[in-house]
mmCIF file of C-alpha atoms in Angstrom:
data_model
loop_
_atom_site.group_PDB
_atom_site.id
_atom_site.type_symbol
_atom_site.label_atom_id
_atom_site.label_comp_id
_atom_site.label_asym_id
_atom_site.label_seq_id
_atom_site.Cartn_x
_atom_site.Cartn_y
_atom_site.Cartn_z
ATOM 1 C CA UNK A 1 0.000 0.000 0.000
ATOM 2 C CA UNK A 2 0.896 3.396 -0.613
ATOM 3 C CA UNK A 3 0.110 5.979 1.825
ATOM 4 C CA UNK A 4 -2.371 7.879 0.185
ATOM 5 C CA UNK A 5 -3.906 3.983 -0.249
ATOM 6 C CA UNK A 6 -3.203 3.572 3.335
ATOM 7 C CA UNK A 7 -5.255 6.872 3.960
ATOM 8 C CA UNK A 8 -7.830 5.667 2.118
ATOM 9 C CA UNK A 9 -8.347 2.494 4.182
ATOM 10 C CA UNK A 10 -8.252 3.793 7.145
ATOM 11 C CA UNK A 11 -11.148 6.104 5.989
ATOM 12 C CA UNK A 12 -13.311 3.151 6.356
ATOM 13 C CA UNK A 13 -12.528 1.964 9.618
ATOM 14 C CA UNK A 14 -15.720 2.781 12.230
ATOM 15 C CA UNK A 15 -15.567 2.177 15.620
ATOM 16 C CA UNK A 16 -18.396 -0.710 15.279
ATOM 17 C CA UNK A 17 -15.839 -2.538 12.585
ATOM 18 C CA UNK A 18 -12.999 -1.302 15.108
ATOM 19 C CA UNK A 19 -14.794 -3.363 17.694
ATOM 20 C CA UNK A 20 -15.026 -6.144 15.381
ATOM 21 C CA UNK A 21 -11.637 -6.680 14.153
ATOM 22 C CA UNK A 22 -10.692 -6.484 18.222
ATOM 23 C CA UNK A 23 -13.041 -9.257 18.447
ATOM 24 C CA UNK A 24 -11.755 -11.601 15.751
ATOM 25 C CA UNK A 25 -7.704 -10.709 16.667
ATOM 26 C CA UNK A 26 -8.828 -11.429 20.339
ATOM 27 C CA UNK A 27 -10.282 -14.451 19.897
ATOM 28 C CA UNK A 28 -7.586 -15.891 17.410
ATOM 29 C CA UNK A 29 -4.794 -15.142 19.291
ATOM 30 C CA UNK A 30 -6.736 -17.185 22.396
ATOM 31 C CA UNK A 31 -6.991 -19.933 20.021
ATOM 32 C CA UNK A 32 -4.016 -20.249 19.119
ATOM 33 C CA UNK A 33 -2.341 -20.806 22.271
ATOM 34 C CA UNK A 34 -5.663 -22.778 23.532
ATOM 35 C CA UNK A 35 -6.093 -24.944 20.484
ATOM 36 C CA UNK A 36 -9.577 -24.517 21.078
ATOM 37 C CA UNK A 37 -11.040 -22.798 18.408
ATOM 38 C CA UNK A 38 -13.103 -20.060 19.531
ATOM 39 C CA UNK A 39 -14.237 -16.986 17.558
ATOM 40 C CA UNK A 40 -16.039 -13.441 18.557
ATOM 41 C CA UNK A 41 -17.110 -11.213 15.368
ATOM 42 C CA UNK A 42 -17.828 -11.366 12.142
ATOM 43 C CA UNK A 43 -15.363 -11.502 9.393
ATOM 44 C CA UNK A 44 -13.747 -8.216 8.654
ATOM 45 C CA UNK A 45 -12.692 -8.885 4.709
ATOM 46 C CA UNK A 46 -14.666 -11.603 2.383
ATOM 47 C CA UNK A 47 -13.987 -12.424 -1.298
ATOM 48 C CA UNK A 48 -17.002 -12.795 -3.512
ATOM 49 C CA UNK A 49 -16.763 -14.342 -7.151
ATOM 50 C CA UNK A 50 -18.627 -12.411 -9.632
ATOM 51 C CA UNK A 51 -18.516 -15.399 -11.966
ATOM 52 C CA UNK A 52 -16.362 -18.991 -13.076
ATOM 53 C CA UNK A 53 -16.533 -17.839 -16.739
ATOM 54 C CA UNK A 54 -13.069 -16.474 -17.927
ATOM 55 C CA UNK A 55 -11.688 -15.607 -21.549
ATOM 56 C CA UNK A 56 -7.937 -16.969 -20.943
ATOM 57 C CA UNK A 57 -7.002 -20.255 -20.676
ATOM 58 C CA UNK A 58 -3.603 -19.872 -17.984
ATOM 59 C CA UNK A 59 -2.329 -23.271 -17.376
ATOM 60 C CA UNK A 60 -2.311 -23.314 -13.200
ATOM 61 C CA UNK A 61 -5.869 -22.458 -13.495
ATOM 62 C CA UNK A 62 -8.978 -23.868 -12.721
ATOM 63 C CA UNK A 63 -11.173 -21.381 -14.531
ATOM 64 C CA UNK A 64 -8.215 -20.913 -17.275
ATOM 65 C CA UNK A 65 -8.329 -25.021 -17.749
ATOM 66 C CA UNK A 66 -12.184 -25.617 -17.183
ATOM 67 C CA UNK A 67 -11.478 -28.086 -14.830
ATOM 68 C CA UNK A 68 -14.139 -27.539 -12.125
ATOM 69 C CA UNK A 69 -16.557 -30.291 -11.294
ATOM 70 C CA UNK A 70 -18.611 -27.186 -9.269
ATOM 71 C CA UNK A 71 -20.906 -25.390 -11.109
ATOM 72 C CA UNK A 72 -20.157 -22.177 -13.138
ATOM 73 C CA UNK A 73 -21.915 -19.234 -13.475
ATOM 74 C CA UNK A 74 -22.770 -15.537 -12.417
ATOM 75 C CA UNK A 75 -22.974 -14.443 -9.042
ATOM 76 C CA UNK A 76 -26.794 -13.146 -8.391
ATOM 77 C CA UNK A 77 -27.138 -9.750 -7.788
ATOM 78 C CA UNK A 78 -29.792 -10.251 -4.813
ATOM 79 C CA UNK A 79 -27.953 -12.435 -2.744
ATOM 80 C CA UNK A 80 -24.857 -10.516 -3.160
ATOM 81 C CA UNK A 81 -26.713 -7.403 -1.680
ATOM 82 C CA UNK A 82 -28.552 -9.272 1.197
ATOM 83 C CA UNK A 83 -25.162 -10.658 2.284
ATOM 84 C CA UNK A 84 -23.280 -7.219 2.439
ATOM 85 C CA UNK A 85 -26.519 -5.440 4.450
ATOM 86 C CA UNK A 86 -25.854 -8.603 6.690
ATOM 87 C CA UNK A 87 -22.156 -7.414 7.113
ATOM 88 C CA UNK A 88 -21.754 -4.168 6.444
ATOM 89 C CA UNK A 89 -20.948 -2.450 10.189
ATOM 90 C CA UNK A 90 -18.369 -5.734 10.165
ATOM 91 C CA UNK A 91 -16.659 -5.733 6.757
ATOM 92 C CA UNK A 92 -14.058 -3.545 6.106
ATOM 93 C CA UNK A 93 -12.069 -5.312 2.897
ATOM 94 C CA UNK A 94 -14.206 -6.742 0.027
ATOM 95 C CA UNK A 95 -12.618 -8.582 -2.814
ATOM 96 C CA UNK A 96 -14.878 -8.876 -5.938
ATOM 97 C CA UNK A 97 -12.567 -12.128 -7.497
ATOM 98 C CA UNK A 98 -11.933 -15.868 -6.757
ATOM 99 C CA UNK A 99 -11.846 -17.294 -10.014
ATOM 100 C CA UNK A 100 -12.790 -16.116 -13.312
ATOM 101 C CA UNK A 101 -12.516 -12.657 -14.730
ATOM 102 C CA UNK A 102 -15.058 -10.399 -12.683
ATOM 103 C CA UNK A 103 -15.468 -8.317 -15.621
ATOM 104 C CA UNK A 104 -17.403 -10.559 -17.694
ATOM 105 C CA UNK A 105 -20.524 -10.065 -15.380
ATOM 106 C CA UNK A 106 -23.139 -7.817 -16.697
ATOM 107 C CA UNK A 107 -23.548 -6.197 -13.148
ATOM 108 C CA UNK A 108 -20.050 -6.290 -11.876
ATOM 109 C CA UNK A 109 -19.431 -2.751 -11.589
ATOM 110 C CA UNK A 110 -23.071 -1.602 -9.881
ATOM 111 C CA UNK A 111 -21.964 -4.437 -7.426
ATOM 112 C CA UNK A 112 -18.580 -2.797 -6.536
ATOM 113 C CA UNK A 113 -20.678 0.708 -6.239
ATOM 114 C CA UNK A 114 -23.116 -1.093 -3.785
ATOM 115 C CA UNK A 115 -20.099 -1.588 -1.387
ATOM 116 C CA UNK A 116 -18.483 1.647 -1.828
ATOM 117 C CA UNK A 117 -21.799 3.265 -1.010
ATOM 118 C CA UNK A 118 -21.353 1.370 2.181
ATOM 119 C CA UNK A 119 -17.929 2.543 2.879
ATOM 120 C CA UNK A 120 -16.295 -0.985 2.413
ATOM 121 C CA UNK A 121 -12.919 -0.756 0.305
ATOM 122 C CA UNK A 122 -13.515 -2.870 -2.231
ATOM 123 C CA UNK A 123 -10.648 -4.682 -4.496
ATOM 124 C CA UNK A 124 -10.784 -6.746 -8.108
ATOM 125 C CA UNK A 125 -8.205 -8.312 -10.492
ATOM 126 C CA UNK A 126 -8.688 -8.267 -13.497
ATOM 127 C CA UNK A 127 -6.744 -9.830 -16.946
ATOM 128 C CA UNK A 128 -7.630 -5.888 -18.456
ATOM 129 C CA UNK A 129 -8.540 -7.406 -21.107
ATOM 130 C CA UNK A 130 -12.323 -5.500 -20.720
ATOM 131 C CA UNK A 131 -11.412 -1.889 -20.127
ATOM 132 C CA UNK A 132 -12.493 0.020 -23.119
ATOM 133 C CA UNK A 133 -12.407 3.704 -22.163
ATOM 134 C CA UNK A 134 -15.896 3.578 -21.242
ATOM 135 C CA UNK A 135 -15.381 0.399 -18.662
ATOM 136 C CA UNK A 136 -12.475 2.479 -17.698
ATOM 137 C CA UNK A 137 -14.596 5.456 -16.575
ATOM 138 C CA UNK A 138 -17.350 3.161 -15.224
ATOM 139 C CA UNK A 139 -14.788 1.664 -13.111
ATOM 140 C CA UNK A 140 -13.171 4.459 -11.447
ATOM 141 C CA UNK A 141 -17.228 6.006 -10.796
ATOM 142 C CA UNK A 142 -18.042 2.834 -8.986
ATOM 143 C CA UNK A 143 -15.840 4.539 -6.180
ATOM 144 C CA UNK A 144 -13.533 0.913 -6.710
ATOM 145 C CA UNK A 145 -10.596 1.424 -4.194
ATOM 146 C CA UNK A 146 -8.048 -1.270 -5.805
ATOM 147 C CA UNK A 147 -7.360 -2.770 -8.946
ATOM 148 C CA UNK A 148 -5.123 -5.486 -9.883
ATOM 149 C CA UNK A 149 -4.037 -5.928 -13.155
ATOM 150 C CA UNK A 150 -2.352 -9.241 -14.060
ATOM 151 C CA UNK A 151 0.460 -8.516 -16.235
ATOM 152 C CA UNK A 152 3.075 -11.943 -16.189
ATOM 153 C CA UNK A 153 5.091 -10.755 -19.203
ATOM 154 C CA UNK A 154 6.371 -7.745 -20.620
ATOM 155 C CA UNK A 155 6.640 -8.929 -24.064
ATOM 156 C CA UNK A 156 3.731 -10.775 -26.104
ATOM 157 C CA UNK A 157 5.832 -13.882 -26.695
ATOM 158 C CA UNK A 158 6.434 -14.360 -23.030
ATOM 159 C CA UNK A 159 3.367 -12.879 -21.652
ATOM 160 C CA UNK A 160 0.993 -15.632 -23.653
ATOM 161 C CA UNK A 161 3.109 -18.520 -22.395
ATOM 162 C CA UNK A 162 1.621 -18.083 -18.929
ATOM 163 C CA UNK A 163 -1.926 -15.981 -20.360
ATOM 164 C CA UNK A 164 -2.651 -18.753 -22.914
ATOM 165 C CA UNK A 165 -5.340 -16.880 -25.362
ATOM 166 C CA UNK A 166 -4.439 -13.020 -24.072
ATOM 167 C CA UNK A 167 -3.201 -10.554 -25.639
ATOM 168 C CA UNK A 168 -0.546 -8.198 -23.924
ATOM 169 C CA UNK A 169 -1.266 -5.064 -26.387
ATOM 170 C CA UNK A 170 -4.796 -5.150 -24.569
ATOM 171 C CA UNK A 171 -3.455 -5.243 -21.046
ATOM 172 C CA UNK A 172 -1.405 -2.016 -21.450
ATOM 173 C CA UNK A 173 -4.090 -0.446 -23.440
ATOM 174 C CA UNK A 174 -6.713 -1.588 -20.941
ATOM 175 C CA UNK A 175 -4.244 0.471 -18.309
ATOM 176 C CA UNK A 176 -3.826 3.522 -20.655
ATOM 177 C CA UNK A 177 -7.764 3.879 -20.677
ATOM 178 C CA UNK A 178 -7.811 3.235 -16.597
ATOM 179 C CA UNK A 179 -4.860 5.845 -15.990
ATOM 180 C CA UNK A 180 -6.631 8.323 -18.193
ATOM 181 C CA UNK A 181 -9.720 8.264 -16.489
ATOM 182 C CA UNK A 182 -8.617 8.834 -13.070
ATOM 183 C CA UNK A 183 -6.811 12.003 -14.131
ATOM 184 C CA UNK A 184 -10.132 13.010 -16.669
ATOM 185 C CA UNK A 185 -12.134 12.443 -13.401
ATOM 186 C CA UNK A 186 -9.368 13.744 -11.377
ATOM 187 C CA UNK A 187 -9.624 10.717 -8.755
ATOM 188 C CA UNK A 188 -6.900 9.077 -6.952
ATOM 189 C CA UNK A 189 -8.764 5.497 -7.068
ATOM 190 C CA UNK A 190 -8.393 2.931 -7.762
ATOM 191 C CA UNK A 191 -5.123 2.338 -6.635
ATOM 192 C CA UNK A 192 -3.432 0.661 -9.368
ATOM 193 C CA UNK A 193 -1.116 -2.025 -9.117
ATOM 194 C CA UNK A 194 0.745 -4.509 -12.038
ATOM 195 C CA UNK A 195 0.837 -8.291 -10.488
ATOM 196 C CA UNK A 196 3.548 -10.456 -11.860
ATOM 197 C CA UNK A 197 3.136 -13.703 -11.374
ATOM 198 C CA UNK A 198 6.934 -15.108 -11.207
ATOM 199 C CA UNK A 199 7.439 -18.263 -13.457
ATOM 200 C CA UNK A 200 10.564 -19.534 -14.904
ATOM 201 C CA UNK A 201 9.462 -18.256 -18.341
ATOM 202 C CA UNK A 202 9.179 -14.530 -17.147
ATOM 203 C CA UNK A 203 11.564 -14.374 -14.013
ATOM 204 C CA UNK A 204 13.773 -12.600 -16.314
ATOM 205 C CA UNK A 205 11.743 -9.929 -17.202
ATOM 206 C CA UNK A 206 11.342 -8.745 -13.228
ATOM 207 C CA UNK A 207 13.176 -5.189 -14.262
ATOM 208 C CA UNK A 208 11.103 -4.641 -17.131
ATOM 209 C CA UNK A 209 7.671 -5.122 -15.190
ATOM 210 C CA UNK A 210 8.758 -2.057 -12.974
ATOM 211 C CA UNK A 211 9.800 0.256 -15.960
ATOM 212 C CA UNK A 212 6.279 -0.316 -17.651
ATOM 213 C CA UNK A 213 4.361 0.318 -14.515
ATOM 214 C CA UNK A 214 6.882 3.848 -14.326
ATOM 215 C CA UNK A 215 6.179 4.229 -17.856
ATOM 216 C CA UNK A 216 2.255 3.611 -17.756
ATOM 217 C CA UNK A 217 1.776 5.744 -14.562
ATOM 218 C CA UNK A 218 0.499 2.257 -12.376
ATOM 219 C CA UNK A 219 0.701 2.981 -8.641
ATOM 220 C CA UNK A 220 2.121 -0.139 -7.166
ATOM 221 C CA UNK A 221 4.165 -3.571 -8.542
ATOM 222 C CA UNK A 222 3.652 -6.394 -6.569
ATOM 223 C CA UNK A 223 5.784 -9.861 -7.515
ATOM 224 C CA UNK A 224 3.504 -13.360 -6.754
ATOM 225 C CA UNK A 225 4.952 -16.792 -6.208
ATOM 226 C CA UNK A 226 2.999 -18.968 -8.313
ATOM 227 C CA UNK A 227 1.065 -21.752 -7.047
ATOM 228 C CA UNK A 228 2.311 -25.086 -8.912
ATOM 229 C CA UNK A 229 -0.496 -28.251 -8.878
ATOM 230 C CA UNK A 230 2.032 -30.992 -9.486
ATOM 231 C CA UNK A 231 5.611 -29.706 -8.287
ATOM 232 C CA UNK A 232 6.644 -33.061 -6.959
ATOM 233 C CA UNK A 233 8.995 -33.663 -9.632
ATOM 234 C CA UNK A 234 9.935 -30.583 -10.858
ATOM 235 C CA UNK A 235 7.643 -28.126 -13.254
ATOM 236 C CA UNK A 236 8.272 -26.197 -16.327
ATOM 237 C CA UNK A 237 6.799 -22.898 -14.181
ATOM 238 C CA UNK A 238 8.716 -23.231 -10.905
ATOM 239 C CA UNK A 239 11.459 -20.031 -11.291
ATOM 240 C CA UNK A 240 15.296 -20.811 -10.999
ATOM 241 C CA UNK A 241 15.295 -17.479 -8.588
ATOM 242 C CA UNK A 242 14.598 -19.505 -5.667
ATOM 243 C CA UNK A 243 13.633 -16.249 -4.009
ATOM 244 C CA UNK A 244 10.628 -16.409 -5.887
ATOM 245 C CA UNK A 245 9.822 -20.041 -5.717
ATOM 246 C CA UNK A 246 6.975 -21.453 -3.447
ATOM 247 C CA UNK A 247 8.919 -24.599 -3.356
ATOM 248 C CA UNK A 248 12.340 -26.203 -2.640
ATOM 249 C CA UNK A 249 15.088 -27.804 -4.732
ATOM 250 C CA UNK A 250 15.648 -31.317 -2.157
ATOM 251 C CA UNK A 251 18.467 -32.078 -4.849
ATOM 252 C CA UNK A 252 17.406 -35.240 -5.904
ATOM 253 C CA UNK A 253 15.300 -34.166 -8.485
ATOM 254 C CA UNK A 254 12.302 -33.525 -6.617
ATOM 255 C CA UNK A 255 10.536 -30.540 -4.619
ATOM 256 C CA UNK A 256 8.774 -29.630 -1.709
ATOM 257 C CA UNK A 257 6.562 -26.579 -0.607
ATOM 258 C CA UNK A 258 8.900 -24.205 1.700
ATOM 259 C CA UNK A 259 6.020 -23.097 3.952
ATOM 260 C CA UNK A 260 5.675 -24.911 7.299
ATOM 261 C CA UNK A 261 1.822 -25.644 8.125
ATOM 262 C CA UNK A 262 1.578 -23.968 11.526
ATOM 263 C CA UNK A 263 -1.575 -25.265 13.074
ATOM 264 C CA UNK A 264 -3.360 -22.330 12.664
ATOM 265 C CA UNK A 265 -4.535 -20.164 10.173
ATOM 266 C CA UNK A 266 -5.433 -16.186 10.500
ATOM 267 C CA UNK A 267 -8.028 -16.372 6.930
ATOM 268 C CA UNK A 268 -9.940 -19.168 9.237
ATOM 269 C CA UNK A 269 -10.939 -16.264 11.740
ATOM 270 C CA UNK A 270 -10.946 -12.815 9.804
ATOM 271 C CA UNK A 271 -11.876 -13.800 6.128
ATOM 272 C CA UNK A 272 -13.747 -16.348 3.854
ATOM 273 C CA UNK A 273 -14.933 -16.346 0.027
ATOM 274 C CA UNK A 274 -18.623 -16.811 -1.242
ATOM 275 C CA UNK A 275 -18.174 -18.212 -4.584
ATOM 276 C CA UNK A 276 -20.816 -17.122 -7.452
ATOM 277 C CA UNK A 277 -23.342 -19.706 -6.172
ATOM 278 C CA UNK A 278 -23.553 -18.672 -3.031
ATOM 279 C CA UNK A 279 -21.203 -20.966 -0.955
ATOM 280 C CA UNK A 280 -18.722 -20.454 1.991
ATOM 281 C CA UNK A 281 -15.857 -22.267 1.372
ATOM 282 C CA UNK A 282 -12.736 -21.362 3.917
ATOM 283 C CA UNK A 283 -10.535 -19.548 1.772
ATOM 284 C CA UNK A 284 -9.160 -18.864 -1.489
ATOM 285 C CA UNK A 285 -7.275 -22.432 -1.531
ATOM 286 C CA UNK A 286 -10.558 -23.979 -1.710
ATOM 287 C CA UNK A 287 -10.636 -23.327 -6.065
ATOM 288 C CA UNK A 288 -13.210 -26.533 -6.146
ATOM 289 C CA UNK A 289 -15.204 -25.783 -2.942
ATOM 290 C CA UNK A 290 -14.247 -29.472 -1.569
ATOM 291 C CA UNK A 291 -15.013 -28.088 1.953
ATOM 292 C CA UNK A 292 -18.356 -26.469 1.804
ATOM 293 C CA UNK A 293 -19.741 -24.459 5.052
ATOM 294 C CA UNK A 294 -23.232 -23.914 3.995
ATOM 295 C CA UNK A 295 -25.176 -21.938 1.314
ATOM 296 C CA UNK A 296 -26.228 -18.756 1.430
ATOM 297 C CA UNK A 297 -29.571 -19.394 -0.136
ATOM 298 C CA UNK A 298 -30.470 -21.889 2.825
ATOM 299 C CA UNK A 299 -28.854 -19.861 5.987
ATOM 300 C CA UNK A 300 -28.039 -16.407 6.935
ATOM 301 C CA UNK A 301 -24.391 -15.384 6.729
ATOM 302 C CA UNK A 302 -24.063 -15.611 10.604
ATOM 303 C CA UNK A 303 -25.311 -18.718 10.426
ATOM 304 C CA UNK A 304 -22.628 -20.688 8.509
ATOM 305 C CA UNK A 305 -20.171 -18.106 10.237
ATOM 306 C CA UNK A 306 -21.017 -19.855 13.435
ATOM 307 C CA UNK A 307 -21.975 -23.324 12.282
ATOM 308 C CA UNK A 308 -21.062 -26.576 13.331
ATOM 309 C CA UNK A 309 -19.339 -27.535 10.407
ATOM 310 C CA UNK A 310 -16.965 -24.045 10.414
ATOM 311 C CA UNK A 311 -16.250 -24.840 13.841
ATOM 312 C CA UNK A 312 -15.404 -28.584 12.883
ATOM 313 C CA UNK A 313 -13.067 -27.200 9.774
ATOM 314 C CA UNK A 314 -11.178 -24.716 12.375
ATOM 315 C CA UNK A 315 -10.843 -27.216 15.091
ATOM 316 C CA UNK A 316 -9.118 -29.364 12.139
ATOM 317 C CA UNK A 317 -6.281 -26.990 11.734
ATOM 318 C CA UNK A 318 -5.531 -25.927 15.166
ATOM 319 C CA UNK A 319 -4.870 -29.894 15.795
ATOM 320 C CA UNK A 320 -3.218 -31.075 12.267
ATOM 321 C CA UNK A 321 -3.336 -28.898 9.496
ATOM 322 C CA UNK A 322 -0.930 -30.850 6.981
ATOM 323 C CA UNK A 323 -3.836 -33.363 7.362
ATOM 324 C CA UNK A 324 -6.396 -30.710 5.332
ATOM 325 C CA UNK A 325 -6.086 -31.357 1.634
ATOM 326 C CA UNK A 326 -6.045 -27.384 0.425
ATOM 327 C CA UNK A 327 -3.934 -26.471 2.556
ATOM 328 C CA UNK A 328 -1.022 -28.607 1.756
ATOM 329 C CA UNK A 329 -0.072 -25.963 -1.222
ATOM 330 C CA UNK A 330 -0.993 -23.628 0.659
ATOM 331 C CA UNK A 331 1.411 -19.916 0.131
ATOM 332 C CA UNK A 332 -0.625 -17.394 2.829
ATOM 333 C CA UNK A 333 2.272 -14.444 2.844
ATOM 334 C CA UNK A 334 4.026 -16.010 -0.515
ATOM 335 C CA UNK A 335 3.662 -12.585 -1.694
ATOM 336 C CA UNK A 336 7.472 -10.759 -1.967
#
């Protein structure tokens, strides 16, 4: 974050969400040393999918392979709003992806100006490949605080081995048109940042990826270690940098995940994601919702929050967490 970003968060911090986010810290920390999962509060950031449908096909991707055995489809604009009314003096961060490209819903951007009118910062990521001048201007009205831009190549031949099917000319164009209309409308949001998802075939192109964002006017870079499905035996993605690797070199010809699985888990206590259908799955690990806490069209949102079957799932990784399938990959503060 920059500090006029940081500024701008802190704008939406009330005293009731204050109180919260005391509540959830409090009650996490006691956890943690009791390894009895307790929790007080309501989440204070959630992720909601807009939709499953996306126009790239990146190879580390569900939605990119369309390899779900979940449903896909487009997030309903009714539930979405009865769950943020439900959470709104409680929710301070709301992220409008999980997978697909939010972009291609028809209502995306009156969903991000539902939240803002609610004083929630609210955050996307987007492929760019959708921001026409007019999306551009749509996007910085709907009062959206944070936009990431995937951008995994600086050059078209290396940028499409990672974005099969995209097109890099429409990335940095898509920026142009975003960069413009924050100065037309003279706004300082969204806060722009260029994500660069290290792989082998782009680690050398880490320089570059800051001198476009200087050139383009982009607010923030931010380098990702990629998550690798099958990195067992070594993968065509996992960078020679090990610096940005998720995983270790044993020497032997095979790898393992450098993350130690602490029994605990901070997303357990102060986040979740609804995906388009209205599920609660845990966290953003969860790409096939294998670990289902309830439905949103069956319970209310405090409901699942407090259910059984959320306490069950916590209780689970306070005792043995290397034991839970998703989160054997799992990368929380891989970013560097």
């Amino acid at each position: 974050m920059t500090w006029r970003d940081k500024l701008n968060f802190a704008s939406k911090i009330t005293p009731r969400r204050f109180l919260n986010a005391l509540g959830i810290l409090g009650s996490y920390g006691l956890s943690k040393i009791t390894q009895k999962p307790s929790i007080i509060g309501l989440p204070m950031a959630i992720g909601f999918e807009p939709t499953t449908s996306c126009n790239l096909r990146c190879p580390e991707c569900p939605s990119g392979l369309r390899s779900f055995t979940r449903p896909t489809g487009m997030l309903a604009k009714n539930m979405y709003e009865s769950t943020i009314e439900q959470l709104k003096n409680s929710l301070l961060y709301l992220t409008f992806y999980f997978q697909g490209e939010p972009y291609l819903h028809k209502d995306f951007l009156e969903m991000v100006k539902f939240a803002s009118s609610r004083k929630i910062y609210t955050a996307t990521s987007t492929n760019a490949h959708y921001l026409t001048p007019e999306m551009a201007e749509k996007t910085v009205k709907s009062g959206l605080d944070r936009i990431i831009i995937s951008i995994d190549g600086t050059t078209q031949e290396t940028y499409q081995q990672y974005r099969v099917g995209g097109q890099l000319s429409k990335v940095l164009e898509g920026t142009k048109n975003l960069i413009e209309a924050k100065k037309k409308l003279n706004s300082s949001t969204p806060h722009t940042i260029f994500q660069f998802l290290v792989v082998k075939p782009n680690e050398h192109q880490i320089d570059d990826v800051y001198r476009l964002a200087e050139e383009y006017g982009v607010d923030e870079v931010k380098l990702k270690t990629a998550q690798i499905y099958e990195y067992e035996h070594g993968n065509e993605l996992i960078p020679t940098i090990d610096k940005y690797s998720r995983y270790h070199n044993i020497g032997d010809g095979t790898y393992s995940i450098k993350n130690r699985l602490l029994n605990h888990c901070w997303k357990m206590w102060h986040s979740c994601v609804i995906t388009w259908d209205g599920q609660l799955v845990p966290c953003c690990f969860d790409k096939d919702s294998e670990h289902p806490m309830g439905s949103l069209s069956e319970f209310s949102f405090k409901e699942i929050w407090n259910s059984t079957s959320y306490k069950k799932f916590r209780a689970a990784l306070v005792k043995s967490r290397s034991e839970v399938e998703i989160c054997k990959n799992c990368s929380e503060g891989a970013m560097v």
